C-alpha positions as a Markdown table, in Angstrom:
| # | Residue | x | y | z |
|---|---|---|---|---|
| 1 | Unk | 3.6 | -2.8 | -18.3 |
| 2 | Unk | 2.4 | -5.5 | -15.9 |
| 3 | Unk | -0.7 | -5.3 | -13.7 |
| 4 | Unk | -1.3 | -7.8 | -10.8 |
| 5 | Unk | -4.7 | -7.9 | -9.1 |
| 6 | Unk | -4.8 | -8.9 | -5.5 |
| 7 | Unk | -8.5 | -8.6 | -4.8 |
| 8 | Unk | -10.5 | -6.0 | -2.9 |
| 9 | Unk | -9.5 | -3.4 | -5.5 |
| 10 | Unk | -5.8 | -3.8 | -4.5 |
| 11 | Unk | -3.4 | -4.1 | -7.3 |
| 12 | Unk | 0.2 | -3.4 | -8.4 |
| 13 | Unk | 1.4 | -1.8 | -11.6 |
| 14 | Unk | 4.9 | -2.4 | -12.7 |
| 15 | Unk | 6.4 | -0.5 | -15.6 |
| 16 | Unk | 10.1 | 0.2 | -16.4 |
| 17 | Unk | 11.1 | -1.7 | -13.3 |
| 18 | Unk | 9.1 | 0.6 | -11.0 |
| 19 | Unk | 6.4 | -1.0 | -8.8 |
| 20 | Unk | 3.4 | 1.0 | -7.7 |
| 21 | Unk | 1.0 | -0.4 | -5.2 |
| 22 | Unk | -2.6 | 0.8 | -5.4 |
| 23 | Unk | -4.2 | 0.5 | -1.9 |
| 24 | Unk | -2.4 | -1.3 | 0.8 |
| 25 | Unk | -4.8 | -4.1 | 1.8 |
| 26 | Unk | -3.0 | -7.4 | 2.0 |
| 27 | Unk | -3.0 | -9.0 | 5.4 |
| 28 | Unk | -6.8 | -9.3 | 5.8 |
| 29 | Unk | -7.4 | -9.7 | 2.1 |
| 30 | Unk | -8.1 | -13.4 | 1.2 |
| 31 | Unk | -6.6 | -13.1 | -2.3 |
| 32 | Unk | -3.4 | -11.4 | -1.1 |
| 33 | Unk | -2.6 | -13.4 | 2.1 |
| 34 | Unk | 0.6 | -14.7 | 0.3 |
| 35 | Unk | 2.1 | -11.2 | 0.3 |
| 36 | Unk | 4.5 | -10.7 | 3.2 |
| 37 | Unk | 4.0 | -7.0 | 3.9 |
| 38 | Unk | 7.4 | -6.9 | 5.8 |
| 39 | Unk | 9.1 | -7.9 | 2.6 |
| 40 | Unk | 7.0 | -6.2 | -0.1 |
| 41 | Unk | 9.0 | -3.6 | -1.9 |
| 42 | Unk | 7.0 | -1.2 | -4.0 |
| 43 | Unk | 8.5 | 2.1 | -5.1 |
| 44 | Unk | 5.3 | 4.0 | -4.7 |
| 45 | Unk | 2.0 | 3.5 | -2.8 |
| 46 | Unk | -1.1 | 5.3 | -4.0 |
| 47 | Unk | -3.8 | 6.0 | -1.4 |
| 48 | Unk | -7.0 | 7.7 | -2.3 |
| 49 | Unk | -8.6 | 8.0 | 1.2 |
| 50 | Unk | -8.3 | 6.8 | 4.7 |
| 51 | Unk | -10.7 | 3.9 | 4.9 |
| 52 | Unk | -9.3 | 0.8 | 6.7 |
| 53 | Unk | -9.2 | -1.2 | 3.5 |
| 54 | Unk | -7.0 | 1.4 | 1.9 |
| 55 | Unk | -4.5 | 2.0 | 4.6 |
| 56 | Unk | -4.5 | -1.3 | 6.5 |
| 57 | Unk | -0.9 | -2.3 | 5.7 |
| 58 | Unk | 0.3 | 1.2 | 4.6 |
| 59 | Unk | 2.6 | 2.0 | 7.5 |
| 60 | Unk | 4.3 | -1.4 | 7.6 |
| 61 | Unk | 4.9 | -1.5 | 3.9 |
| 62 | Unk | 6.1 | 2.1 | 3.7 |
| 63 | Unk | 8.5 | 1.6 | 6.7 |
| 64 | Unk | 10.0 | -1.6 | 5.4 |
| 65 | Unk | 10.2 | -0.5 | 1.7 |
| 66 | Unk | 10.9 | 3.2 | 1.9 |
| 67 | Unk | 8.2 | 3.6 | -0.8 |
| 68 | Unk | 7.0 | 7.1 | -1.5 |
| 69 | Unk | 3.3 | 7.5 | -0.6 |
| 70 | Unk | 1.1 | 9.5 | -3.0 |
| 71 | Unk | -2.0 | 10.6 | -1.2 |
| 72 | Unk | -4.3 | 13.4 | -0.1 |
| 73 | Unk | -3.2 | 16.0 | 2.5 |
| 74 | Unk | -5.3 | 14.4 | 5.3 |
| 75 | Unk | -3.6 | 11.0 | 4.8 |
| 76 | Unk | -0.1 | 12.7 | 4.7 |
| 77 | Unk | -0.8 | 14.4 | 8.0 |
| 78 | Unk | -2.0 | 11.1 | 9.5 |
| 79 | Unk | 1.2 | 9.3 | 8.3 |
| 80 | Unk | 3.3 | 12.0 | 9.9 |
| 81 | Unk | 1.5 | 11.5 | 13.2 |
| 82 | Unk | 2.2 | 7.7 | 13.1 |
| 83 | Unk | 5.9 | 8.3 | 13.1 |
| 84 | Unk | 5.9 | 10.1 | 16.5 |
């Protein structure tokens, strides 16, 4: 298992070739500015709630990677509305 910390409580866990992003705060995160969210390819994205620093890059990363988002119902409903 490999864990990579990107600052602002944003990190990635990789195990068995599966990448899981915890939070999606890269673009405005000083320690993660090197991450190109249009090319980032996690398999899963974990989101605990809808604060801006948790969902900032969520839509772009999910659309570009096809990652499954694991979240609470309110975030799932919000994501569905973004696709309209």
